Coordinates of C-alpha atoms in Angstrom, one line a residue:
Chain A
M1 CA 30.3 -21.1 40.5
Q2 CA 30.2 -18.5 43.3
P3 CA 28.4 -15.1 43.0
N4 CA 31.8 -13.4 43.0
D5 CA 32.9 -15.4 40.0
L6 CA 29.6 -14.6 38.2
D7 CA 30.1 -10.9 39.1
R8 CA 33.5 -11.0 37.5
I9 CA 32.2 -12.5 34.3
A10 CA 29.4 -10.0 34.2
R11 CA 31.9 -7.2 34.5
Q12 CA 33.9 -8.6 31.6
I13 CA 30.8 -8.8 29.5
R14 CA 29.9 -5.2 30.4
L15 CA 33.4 -4.1 29.3
R16 CA 33.2 -6.0 26.0
D17 CA 29.7 -4.7 25.4
L18 CA 30.8 -1.1 26.1
Q19 CA 33.8 -1.4 23.8
A20 CA 31.7 -2.8 21.0
V21 CA 29.1 -0.1 21.3
Y22 CA 31.8 2.5 21.2
E23 CA 33.5 0.9 18.2
A24 CA 30.2 0.3 16.3
G25 CA 28.9 3.7 17.1
A26 CA 25.5 2.2 18.0
G27 CA 23.8 -0.1 20.4
H28 CA 21.3 0.0 23.3
I29 CA 23.8 0.3 26.1
G30 CA 21.4 1.3 28.9
G31 CA 19.2 -1.8 28.7
E32 CA 22.3 -4.0 28.0
M33 CA 23.9 -2.9 31.3
S34 CA 20.7 -3.6 33.2
A35 CA 20.3 -7.1 31.8
I36 CA 23.9 -8.4 31.8
D37 CA 23.8 -9.8 35.3
I38 CA 20.7 -11.9 34.4
L39 CA 22.3 -13.1 31.2
T40 CA 25.4 -14.0 33.0
A41 CA 23.6 -16.0 35.7
L42 CA 21.6 -17.8 33.0
Y43 CA 24.5 -18.7 30.7
F44 CA 27.2 -19.4 33.3
Q45 CA 25.2 -21.0 36.1
V46 CA 21.6 -21.9 35.4
L47 CA 20.9 -23.0 31.8
R48 CA 21.4 -26.6 30.8
I49 CA 23.1 -26.1 27.4
W50 CA 25.7 -27.5 25.1
P51 CA 27.4 -24.6 23.2
D52 CA 28.8 -27.1 20.7
Q53 CA 25.3 -28.5 20.1
P54 CA 23.1 -25.4 20.0
K55 CA 20.1 -27.4 18.8
H56 CA 20.4 -30.2 21.3
P57 CA 16.7 -31.2 21.9
E58 CA 17.1 -31.2 25.7
R59 CA 18.7 -27.8 25.9
D60 CA 17.0 -25.2 28.1
R61 CA 15.4 -22.5 26.0
F62 CA 16.2 -18.9 26.5
V63 CA 14.4 -16.2 24.5
L64 CA 15.6 -12.6 24.5
S65 CA 12.4 -10.8 23.9
K66 CA 14.0 -7.4 24.4
G67 CA 15.9 -8.1 21.2
H68 CA 17.4 -4.6 21.0
V69 CA 20.0 -5.6 23.6
A70 CA 21.3 -8.2 21.1
L71 CA 24.9 -7.1 21.7
A72 CA 24.9 -8.1 25.3
F73 CA 23.4 -11.4 24.2
Y74 CA 26.1 -11.9 21.6
V75 CA 28.9 -11.1 24.0
T76 CA 27.4 -13.6 26.5
L77 CA 27.0 -16.3 23.9
A78 CA 30.5 -15.8 22.5
K79 CA 32.0 -15.9 26.0
R80 CA 30.1 -19.1 26.7
G81 CA 31.5 -20.7 23.6
F82 CA 28.7 -20.5 21.0
F83 CA 30.8 -18.7 18.5
P84 CA 34.3 -17.1 18.5
E85 CA 34.7 -14.0 20.8
E86 CA 36.7 -12.2 18.1
E87 CA 33.5 -12.1 16.0
I88 CA 32.0 -9.5 18.3
S89 CA 34.2 -6.9 16.5
T90 CA 32.0 -7.4 13.4
F91 CA 28.8 -6.2 15.3
L92 CA 26.7 -4.2 12.8
K93 CA 29.3 -4.3 10.1
P94 CA 28.0 -5.1 6.5
H95 CA 27.1 -8.7 6.1
S96 CA 28.0 -9.5 9.8
R97 CA 25.7 -12.1 11.2
L98 CA 25.6 -10.0 14.3
N99 CA 22.7 -7.7 13.3
G100 CA 21.1 -5.1 15.6
H101 CA 18.6 -7.8 16.6
P102 CA 19.3 -11.5 16.9
N103 CA 18.8 -14.0 14.1
C104 CA 18.2 -17.6 15.0
N105 CA 19.1 -18.8 11.5
K106 CA 22.6 -17.2 11.6
V107 CA 23.7 -17.0 15.3
P108 CA 24.2 -20.3 17.2
G109 CA 22.3 -20.2 20.5
V110 CA 19.5 -17.8 19.3
E111 CA 16.2 -19.6 19.5
T112 CA 13.8 -17.2 17.6
N113 CA 14.1 -13.8 15.9
T114 CA 13.1 -10.9 18.1
G115 CA 13.2 -7.2 17.7
P116 CA 9.6 -6.1 17.5
L117 CA 8.5 -6.1 21.2
G118 CA 5.9 -8.5 22.7
H119 CA 7.0 -11.4 20.6
G120 CA 9.3 -13.5 22.9
L121 CA 6.8 -14.4 25.5
P122 CA 4.2 -16.0 23.2
V123 CA 7.0 -18.0 21.5
A124 CA 8.3 -19.1 25.0
V125 CA 4.8 -20.2 25.9
G126 CA 4.8 -22.4 22.8
M127 CA 8.3 -23.8 23.7
A128 CA 7.1 -24.7 27.3
K129 CA 3.9 -26.2 26.0
A130 CA 5.8 -28.3 23.5
A131 CA 7.9 -29.7 26.4
K132 CA 4.6 -30.6 28.2
L133 CA 3.3 -32.4 25.1
T134 CA 6.5 -34.3 24.3
G135 CA 7.6 -34.9 27.9
A136 CA 10.9 -33.1 27.3
G137 CA 12.6 -32.0 30.5
Y138 CA 13.9 -28.6 29.4
H139 CA 12.9 -25.3 31.1
T140 CA 12.1 -22.2 29.1
Y141 CA 13.2 -18.7 30.2
V142 CA 12.3 -15.4 28.5
L143 CA 13.6 -12.0 29.3
T144 CA 11.4 -8.9 28.5
G145 CA 11.8 -5.3 29.2
D146 CA 9.4 -3.5 31.5
G147 CA 8.3 -1.0 28.8
E148 CA 7.8 -4.0 26.5
M149 CA 5.1 -5.2 28.8
Q150 CA 2.9 -2.5 27.4
E151 CA 2.5 -4.7 24.3
G152 CA -0.9 -6.5 24.5
S153 CA 0.5 -9.8 23.1
N154 CA 2.4 -10.3 26.4
W155 CA -0.9 -10.4 28.3
E156 CA -2.4 -12.9 25.9
A157 CA 0.6 -15.1 26.5
I158 CA 0.5 -14.6 30.3
A159 CA -3.1 -15.7 30.4
S160 CA -2.5 -18.7 28.3
A161 CA 0.6 -19.8 30.2
A162 CA -1.5 -19.9 33.4
Q163 CA -4.3 -21.7 31.6
F164 CA -1.8 -24.3 30.3
G165 CA -0.2 -24.8 33.8
L166 CA 3.3 -24.1 32.4
D167 CA 5.4 -24.7 35.5
N168 CA 8.3 -25.1 33.2
L169 CA 8.3 -21.4 32.1
T170 CA 10.1 -18.5 33.8
L171 CA 9.5 -14.9 32.7
I172 CA 12.1 -12.4 33.8
I173 CA 11.0 -8.7 33.5
D174 CA 14.0 -6.4 33.4
H175 CA 12.4 -3.7 35.4
N176 CA 14.9 -0.8 34.9
R177 CA 12.1 1.7 35.0
F178 CA 12.9 3.4 31.7
Q179 CA 11.8 2.9 28.2
Q180 CA 13.2 4.6 25.0
G181 CA 11.6 8.0 25.4
A182 CA 10.9 8.5 29.1
A183 CA 10.4 6.8 32.4
L184 CA 7.9 3.9 32.5
S185 CA 6.0 5.8 35.2
D186 CA 5.6 8.8 32.9
T187 CA 4.5 6.8 29.9
N188 CA 2.1 3.9 30.6
N189 CA 3.0 2.8 34.1
L190 CA 2.4 -0.9 34.5
A191 CA 4.2 -1.1 37.7
P192 CA 3.8 -2.7 40.1
F193 CA 4.1 -5.9 38.0
A194 CA 4.0 -8.5 40.8
S195 CA 0.3 -8.0 41.7
K196 CA -0.7 -8.1 38.1
L197 CA 1.1 -11.3 37.3
A198 CA -0.2 -12.9 40.5
A199 CA -3.7 -11.9 39.5
F200 CA -3.2 -13.9 36.3
G201 CA -2.3 -17.0 38.3
W202 CA 1.5 -16.8 38.2
D203 CA 4.0 -17.4 41.0
V204 CA 6.0 -14.1 41.4
T205 CA 9.4 -13.4 42.9
E206 CA 10.8 -9.8 43.2
I207 CA 14.5 -9.5 43.3
D208 CA 17.4 -7.0 42.9
G209 CA 18.1 -7.9 39.3
N210 CA 21.7 -6.7 39.5
A211 CA 22.6 -8.9 42.6
M212 CA 23.9 -12.4 41.7
A213 CA 23.0 -13.8 45.1
E214 CA 19.4 -13.0 44.4
I215 CA 19.3 -13.7 40.6
V216 CA 20.6 -17.3 40.7
P217 CA 18.1 -18.7 43.3
A218 CA 15.2 -16.9 41.6
L219 CA 16.1 -18.4 38.2
Q220 CA 16.4 -21.9 39.9
H221 CA 13.1 -21.5 41.7
R222 CA 10.3 -23.9 40.6
A223 CA 6.7 -23.7 41.4
A224 CA 3.4 -25.4 40.4
R225 CA 2.6 -22.5 38.1
P226 CA 4.5 -20.3 35.6
H227 CA 7.0 -18.2 37.4
C228 CA 7.7 -14.5 36.9
I229 CA 10.8 -12.8 38.3
V230 CA 10.3 -9.0 38.6
A231 CA 14.0 -8.1 38.4
H232 CA 14.5 -4.6 39.8
T233 CA 17.5 -3.3 37.8
N234 CA 19.2 -0.1 36.9
K235 CA 19.4 1.1 33.4
G236 CA 23.1 1.7 32.7
Q237 CA 24.1 -0.4 35.7
G238 CA 27.8 -0.3 36.4
I239 CA 28.6 3.0 34.7
S240 CA 27.9 5.9 37.0
F241 CA 27.0 8.6 34.5
M242 CA 24.6 6.3 32.6
Q243 CA 22.7 4.9 35.5
D244 CA 19.0 5.7 35.5
R245 CA 19.4 8.3 32.7
V246 CA 16.8 7.8 29.9
E247 CA 19.1 9.2 27.2
W248 CA 21.4 6.3 27.6
H249 CA 18.8 3.9 26.2
H250 CA 20.8 4.1 22.9
K251 CA 23.2 6.9 23.2
V252 CA 26.9 6.2 22.3
P253 CA 29.7 7.4 24.6
N254 CA 32.2 9.9 23.3
A255 CA 35.9 9.3 23.8
E256 CA 36.1 10.9 27.2
Q257 CA 32.9 9.2 28.4
Y258 CA 34.3 5.9 27.1
K259 CA 37.5 6.3 29.0
I260 CA 35.6 7.0 32.3
A261 CA 33.3 4.0 31.7
V262 CA 36.2 1.6 30.9
S263 CA 37.9 2.8 34.1
E264 CA 34.9 2.3 36.2
L265 CA 34.2 -1.2 34.9
S266 CA 37.9 -2.2 35.1
E267 CA 38.3 -1.1 38.8
V268 CA 36.4 -4.1 40.1
L269 CA 37.7 -6.8 37.7
Chain B
M1 CA -22.6 -32.0 -23.7
N2 CA -25.8 -33.1 -22.1
A3 CA -28.8 -30.8 -22.4
V4 CA -29.7 -31.4 -18.8
S5 CA -26.6 -31.9 -16.6
A6 CA -26.7 -33.3 -13.1
P7 CA -26.3 -30.7 -10.4
E8 CA -22.7 -30.0 -9.7
K9 CA -21.4 -31.8 -6.6
L10 CA -19.7 -29.2 -4.3
H11 CA -17.1 -29.8 -1.6
D12 CA -16.2 -27.8 1.4
C13 CA -12.4 -27.9 1.3
R14 CA -12.1 -27.7 5.1
D15 CA -13.3 -31.3 5.1
A16 CA -10.4 -32.4 2.9
F17 CA -8.0 -30.4 5.1
V18 CA -9.1 -32.0 8.4
A19 CA -9.3 -35.5 6.8
V20 CA -5.6 -35.3 5.9
L21 CA -4.7 -33.6 9.2
E22 CA -6.4 -36.4 11.2
R23 CA -4.6 -39.0 9.1
L24 CA -1.3 -37.2 9.7
G25 CA -2.1 -36.9 13.4
A26 CA -2.6 -40.6 13.6
E27 CA 0.7 -41.3 11.9
N28 CA 2.8 -38.7 13.7
T29 CA 2.3 -37.7 17.3
K30 CA 4.2 -34.5 16.6
V31 CA 1.3 -33.1 14.6
V32 CA -0.6 -30.5 16.7
A33 CA -3.4 -28.2 15.8
V34 CA -3.4 -24.6 17.2
C35 CA -6.4 -22.4 17.1
N36 CA -8.1 -19.3 18.4
D37 CA -11.4 -20.6 19.7
S38 CA -12.0 -21.7 16.1
V39 CA -12.5 -25.5 16.8
G40 CA -15.8 -25.4 15.0
S41 CA -15.0 -23.0 12.1
S42 CA -11.7 -24.8 11.5
K43 CA -13.5 -28.2 11.7
L44 CA -11.1 -29.4 14.4
G45 CA -13.7 -31.2 16.4
G46 CA -12.6 -34.6 15.1
F47 CA -9.0 -33.9 15.9
K48 CA -9.9 -32.6 19.3
S49 CA -11.9 -35.7 20.2
K50 CA -9.1 -38.0 19.1
W51 CA -6.2 -36.1 20.7
P52 CA -7.6 -33.5 23.1
E53 CA -4.1 -32.7 24.5
R54 CA -2.7 -32.0 21.0
L55 CA -5.4 -29.4 20.2
V56 CA -3.8 -26.2 21.6
N57 CA -6.6 -23.6 21.9
V58 CA -5.1 -20.3 23.0
G59 CA -8.5 -18.6 23.0
I60 CA -9.3 -15.4 21.1
A61 CA -5.7 -14.2 20.9
E62 CA -4.2 -14.5 17.4
Q63 CA -0.9 -12.8 18.1
N64 CA -0.3 -15.3 20.9
M65 CA -1.5 -18.1 18.7
V66 CA 1.1 -17.5 16.0
G67 CA 3.9 -17.0 18.6
V68 CA 2.9 -20.2 20.4
G69 CA 3.0 -22.0 17.0
A70 CA 6.6 -20.8 16.5
G71 CA 7.5 -22.1 20.0
L72 CA 5.8 -25.4 19.5
A73 CA 7.9 -25.9 16.3
N74 CA 11.0 -24.9 18.2
G75 CA 10.2 -27.7 20.7
G76 CA 10.1 -30.2 17.8
L77 CA 6.4 -30.4 17.1
L78 CA 4.6 -29.9 13.7
P79 CA 2.0 -27.3 14.3
F80 CA -0.9 -26.4 12.0
V81 CA -2.1 -23.0 13.2
C82 CA -5.7 -22.5 12.1
G83 CA -7.9 -19.5 12.2
A84 CA -10.2 -17.4 10.1
S85 CA -7.8 -16.0 7.5
C86 CA -8.8 -12.4 8.1
F87 CA -7.7 -12.6 11.8
L88 CA -4.8 -15.0 11.3
T89 CA -3.1 -12.9 8.7
G90 CA -4.3 -9.4 9.7
R91 CA -4.2 -9.5 13.5
S92 CA -0.9 -11.3 13.7
L93 CA 0.9 -10.1 10.6
E94 CA 4.0 -9.0 12.5
Q95 CA 4.1 -12.4 14.3
I96 CA 3.9 -14.1 10.9
K97 CA 6.7 -11.9 9.6
A98 CA 9.1 -12.2 12.6
D99 CA 8.3 -15.4 14.4
I100 CA 7.4 -17.6 11.4
A101 CA 8.8 -16.3 8.1
Y102 CA 12.0 -14.5 9.3
S103 CA 12.7 -17.2 11.9
N104 CA 12.0 -19.8 9.3
A105 CA 9.8 -21.7 11.8
N106 CA 8.3 -25.1 10.7
V107 CA 4.8 -23.9 11.1
K108 CA 1.8 -24.4 8.8
L109 CA -0.5 -21.4 8.8
V110 CA -4.0 -22.4 7.7
G111 CA -6.2 -19.5 6.8
I112 CA -9.8 -20.7 7.0
S113 CA -12.8 -19.0 5.3
S114 CA -10.6 -16.8 3.2
G115 CA -11.7 -14.3 0.6
M116 CA -15.3 -13.3 1.0
A117 CA -16.4 -16.6 2.4
Y118 CA -18.0 -14.9 5.4
G119 CA -20.1 -12.9 2.9
E120 CA -22.8 -11.0 4.7
L121 CA -20.7 -10.7 7.8
G122 CA -19.0 -7.9 5.9
P123 CA -15.6 -6.5 5.1
T124 CA -14.2 -6.9 8.7
H125 CA -14.5 -10.7 8.2
H126 CA -13.5 -10.7 4.5
S127 CA -9.9 -11.7 3.9
I128 CA -9.2 -10.2 0.5
E129 CA -5.8 -8.8 1.5
D130 CA -4.1 -12.0 2.6
F131 CA -2.3 -12.8 -0.7
A132 CA -0.8 -9.4 -0.7
W133 CA 0.2 -9.5 3.0
M134 CA 1.6 -13.0 2.9
R135 CA 3.3 -13.1 -0.5
V136 CA 5.5 -10.1 0.3
L137 CA 7.2 -12.2 3.1
P138 CA 10.3 -14.2 2.3
N139 CA 10.4 -17.9 3.2
L140 CA 6.7 -18.3 3.0
P141 CA 5.0 -20.3 0.2
V142 CA 1.5 -19.0 -0.3
I143 CA -1.0 -21.6 -1.6
A144 CA -4.7 -21.4 -2.4
P145 CA -6.0 -24.8 -3.6
C146 CA -8.9 -24.9 -6.1
D147 CA -10.7 -28.0 -4.9
S148 CA -10.8 -30.7 -2.3
I149 CA -8.3 -32.9 -4.1
E150 CA -5.8 -30.1 -4.3
T151 CA -6.5 -29.1 -0.7
A152 CA -5.7 -32.6 0.5
A153 CA -2.6 -32.8 -1.7
A154 CA -1.3 -29.4 -0.5
V155 CA -1.8 -30.2 3.2
E156 CA 0.1 -33.5 2.6
W157 CA 2.9 -31.6 0.9
A158 CA 3.0 -28.9 3.6
A159 CA 3.4 -31.4 6.3
G160 CA 6.4 -32.9 4.6
Y161 CA 8.0 -29.6 3.8
E162 CA 10.5 -28.3 6.3
G163 CA 9.6 -24.6 6.7
P164 CA 6.7 -22.3 7.0
V165 CA 3.7 -22.5 4.7
F166 CA 0.5 -20.4 4.3
L167 CA -2.5 -22.4 3.1
R168 CA -5.5 -20.3 2.1
L169 CA -8.7 -22.3 2.3
S170 CA -12.3 -21.4 1.8
R171 CA -15.6 -22.7 3.2
V172 CA -17.5 -22.0 0.0
G173 CA -18.3 -25.2 -1.9
V174 CA -16.4 -25.9 -5.1
P175 CA -16.5 -28.8 -7.5
D176 CA -13.6 -31.2 -7.9
L177 CA -11.5 -30.3 -10.9
L178 CA -8.2 -32.2 -10.5
Q179 CA -7.8 -35.9 -10.8
P180 CA -7.9 -38.1 -7.7
G181 CA -4.3 -38.9 -6.6
H182 CA -3.1 -35.5 -7.8
A183 CA 0.3 -34.8 -6.2
F184 CA 0.8 -31.1 -5.2
E185 CA 3.9 -29.5 -6.6
P186 CA 4.6 -26.0 -5.1
G187 CA 5.2 -23.2 -7.6
K188 CA 3.8 -25.2 -10.5
A189 CA 0.5 -24.3 -12.2
N190 CA -1.8 -27.0 -13.6
R191 CA -2.9 -26.6 -17.1
L192 CA -6.6 -27.6 -16.8
R193 CA -7.5 -26.8 -20.4
D194 CA -5.5 -26.2 -23.5
G195 CA -6.0 -23.3 -25.9
D196 CA -4.1 -20.6 -27.8
A197 CA -6.5 -17.7 -28.0
V198 CA -6.2 -16.4 -24.4
T199 CA -5.1 -17.7 -21.0
L200 CA -7.3 -17.6 -17.9
I201 CA -5.3 -17.9 -14.7
A202 CA -7.1 -18.4 -11.4
N203 CA -6.9 -20.2 -8.1
G204 CA -9.0 -21.1 -5.1
T205 CA -12.7 -20.6 -5.6
L206 CA -12.2 -18.9 -9.0
T207 CA -10.7 -21.9 -10.9
H208 CA -14.0 -23.6 -11.5
R209 CA -15.5 -20.3 -12.6
A210 CA -12.6 -19.9 -15.1
M211 CA -13.2 -23.4 -16.4
K212 CA -16.9 -22.5 -16.9
A213 CA -15.9 -19.3 -18.7
A214 CA -13.6 -21.3 -20.9
G215 CA -16.5 -23.5 -21.8
L216 CA -18.6 -20.5 -22.7
L217 CA -15.8 -19.2 -24.9
A218 CA -15.3 -22.6 -26.6
A219 CA -19.0 -22.5 -27.6
R220 CA -18.2 -19.2 -29.3
G221 CA -15.2 -20.7 -31.1
I222 CA -12.5 -19.3 -28.7
E223 CA -10.1 -21.8 -27.2
A224 CA -8.9 -20.5 -23.9
R225 CA -6.0 -22.0 -21.9
V226 CA -6.9 -22.4 -18.2
L227 CA -4.1 -22.4 -15.6
N228 CA -4.9 -23.3 -12.0
M229 CA -2.2 -21.3 -10.1
A230 CA -2.6 -22.4 -6.5
T231 CA 0.9 -21.2 -5.5
V232 CA 1.0 -17.4 -5.5
R233 CA 4.5 -17.4 -4.1
P234 CA 6.8 -18.7 -5.5
I235 CA 4.9 -17.9 -8.7
D236 CA 5.2 -20.2 -11.7
A237 CA 7.0 -17.7 -14.0
E238 CA 7.6 -20.3 -16.7
S239 CA 4.0 -21.1 -17.2
I240 CA 3.1 -17.4 -17.2
V241 CA 5.7 -16.6 -19.8
A242 CA 4.6 -19.6 -22.0
A243 CA 1.0 -18.5 -21.7
A244 CA 1.9 -14.9 -22.7
R245 CA 4.0 -16.0 -25.7
E246 CA 1.6 -18.8 -26.9
T247 CA -1.8 -17.2 -26.3
G248 CA -0.9 -13.4 -26.3
A249 CA -3.4 -12.3 -23.6
I250 CA -3.9 -13.1 -20.0
L251 CA -7.0 -12.8 -17.7
T252 CA -6.6 -13.4 -14.0
A253 CA -9.3 -13.9 -11.5
E254 CA -9.2 -14.3 -7.7
E255 CA -11.3 -13.9 -4.6
H256 CA -9.0 -11.1 -3.4
S257 CA -8.4 -7.5 -4.0
V258 CA -7.1 -6.6 -7.4
Y259 CA -4.2 -5.0 -5.6
G260 CA -1.3 -7.2 -4.6
G261 CA -2.7 -10.7 -5.2
L262 CA -2.5 -13.4 -7.9
G263 CA -3.1 -10.9 -10.7
S264 CA -0.4 -8.6 -9.4
A265 CA 2.0 -11.6 -9.1
V266 CA 1.2 -12.6 -12.7
A267 CA 1.6 -9.0 -13.9
E268 CA 5.0 -8.7 -12.3
V269 CA 6.2 -11.6 -14.5
V270 CA 4.3 -10.5 -17.6
V271 CA 5.7 -6.9 -17.5
A272 CA 9.2 -8.1 -17.0
E273 CA 9.4 -11.1 -19.3
A274 CA 6.7 -11.1 -21.9
P275 CA 4.4 -8.0 -22.1
V276 CA 0.9 -8.8 -23.4
P277 CA -2.6 -7.4 -22.8
M278 CA -3.8 -8.4 -19.3
K279 CA -6.9 -7.9 -17.2
I280 CA -7.0 -8.5 -13.4
L281 CA -10.4 -9.5 -12.0
G282 CA -10.9 -9.4 -8.3
V283 CA -12.4 -7.1 -5.6
P284 CA -11.9 -3.7 -7.2
G285 CA -10.3 -1.9 -4.2
I286 CA -13.4 -1.3 -2.2
F287 CA -15.0 -2.6 1.0
A288 CA -17.6 -5.0 -0.4
P289 CA -21.3 -4.3 0.0
T290 CA -23.6 -6.8 1.8
G291 CA -23.9 -10.1 0.1
S292 CA -22.8 -13.8 0.0
A293 CA -19.5 -14.7 -1.5
E294 CA -21.1 -16.1 -4.6
F295 CA -23.2 -12.9 -5.0
L296 CA -20.2 -10.7 -4.5
L297 CA -18.0 -12.6 -7.0
D298 CA -20.8 -12.2 -9.6
E299 CA -21.2 -8.5 -8.5
F300 CA -17.5 -7.9 -9.2
G301 CA -17.5 -9.3 -12.7
M302 CA -16.5 -12.9 -11.9
S303 CA -19.5 -14.8 -13.1
P304 CA -18.5 -17.3 -15.8
E305 CA -20.3 -15.1 -18.3
A306 CA -18.6 -11.9 -17.2
M307 CA -15.3 -13.6 -17.2
A308 CA -15.9 -14.9 -20.8
K309 CA -16.8 -11.3 -21.8
A310 CA -13.7 -9.9 -20.2
A311 CA -11.6 -12.5 -22.1
E312 CA -13.3 -11.4 -25.4
D313 CA -12.5 -7.8 -24.6
L314 CA -8.9 -8.8 -24.1
L315 CA -8.9 -10.6 -27.5
A316 CA -10.0 -7.3 -29.1
R317 CA -7.1 -5.5 -27.4
K318 CA -4.7 -8.2 -28.5
G319 CA -6.1 -7.9 -32.1
S320 CA -5.6 -4.1 -32.1
R321 CA -2.0 -4.5 -31.2
A322 CA -1.3 -6.8 -34.1

């Protein structure tokens, strides 16, 4: 698949995500828009997966540690064939399996339950370590937010991944520079991430996390050490009035804003 | 009864745990041990020497330890995540909730040196909240074996059970009470002694004390039923209701806070199904003073004599209701 094709799929996912947020009246749209290019590259190009066999032992593992962008994950999984796309319309409705945070016992393709931050990376370390112990050939990917890196459990996991020599683990930090309440730099500024991860013994790549031509090769990159991709992204990517605006962490567009956003995302389809 | 009895033979239940773990490890290469620099205190030295690669030591990092355990299970392994119960349950409570219980990960959590086993090290190292913290979580059986026989049987059962389990072990020596070959049945109490005057319910390090209290009561003509209730969740409601109806009074004892543990779990059933006078013995909602586990249990009214006295007080309350 060419970067242009992936871009087209990412736009479709953005549009469906926007529509579902608007209809449900809730969601975390800013961080969803920043992460959708990465999710698209993973699910439509990079991951070795069998949507009809979501528990296939040799599947590559993906952990969405920033579980609050579950909707973008659901839209991606549905589009890839893990469950019917029509089910997206049940997002957040009573008894829907599409909860505000992903549930691995209900939604095919979800590996572990996330939501509280700082959980995905330790679990991903365990997955990668298991492959080392069993000789399985799968690769483990985990996507965290940049604000999420403030959780200390991540740094426990980063240290252990290096100690265990997990060259089958890729951490992607969605570095959109904003957390729920303010900019990362005004809160607890862990940036720059690259030097910190390198100091822990990781191989580090910095990319434009909204550019397919950079995302795909970075995800496919292998090294002798665990690999961290610092993905420089934009919160609200693709929708002009949301971009880099902290309030769009979980704001819901009104009718007029929705119309503008749909039109912007449709232009390039 | 002999006038001079032989000294009681005491067992450290960690030995029974690792004996079964090493046997399982030999039979099944998927069995792995995960620990937080606790190779010595979890007695994992033997496992490590046999299968060094299958001993996953994450260092002093309990949150990571529990998350790694969930990931190892996702990768098809059978992890036993071992650490001092105070740190395992307290430090990584949210990981246990989200990564293990809610995710229904096939991980066996083994809380070592639970209760006040660390004695003089003080309340930071006491784990007298773990029943309360663990039993509130769905999907997570909570088990505190009373002796080395039940420990071995419970570990064996946990390995074969598909889903998360919390095993609460001590390091304080206890005598064997159950019969060799005992098969562990989760959610089922063992009636160790029959009686109809009052029921003593205990688990872990308190079961043998309850048996001794029942002996003292028998010498005074009071026949107490003794239930060993290793499983705190799911609780054996049937045995509790039968005890309430048939004996009319229930005394519980545990190496745990009186809030939220075994006694609370029993009381939840008693209040709803068969109200009778009850007394809950445990740590009375304070940070314990300096002392060994054995000293502190006595201090908090759980010597066999004090337990017998508490049972007699209950009998008086039961009588006054008649």
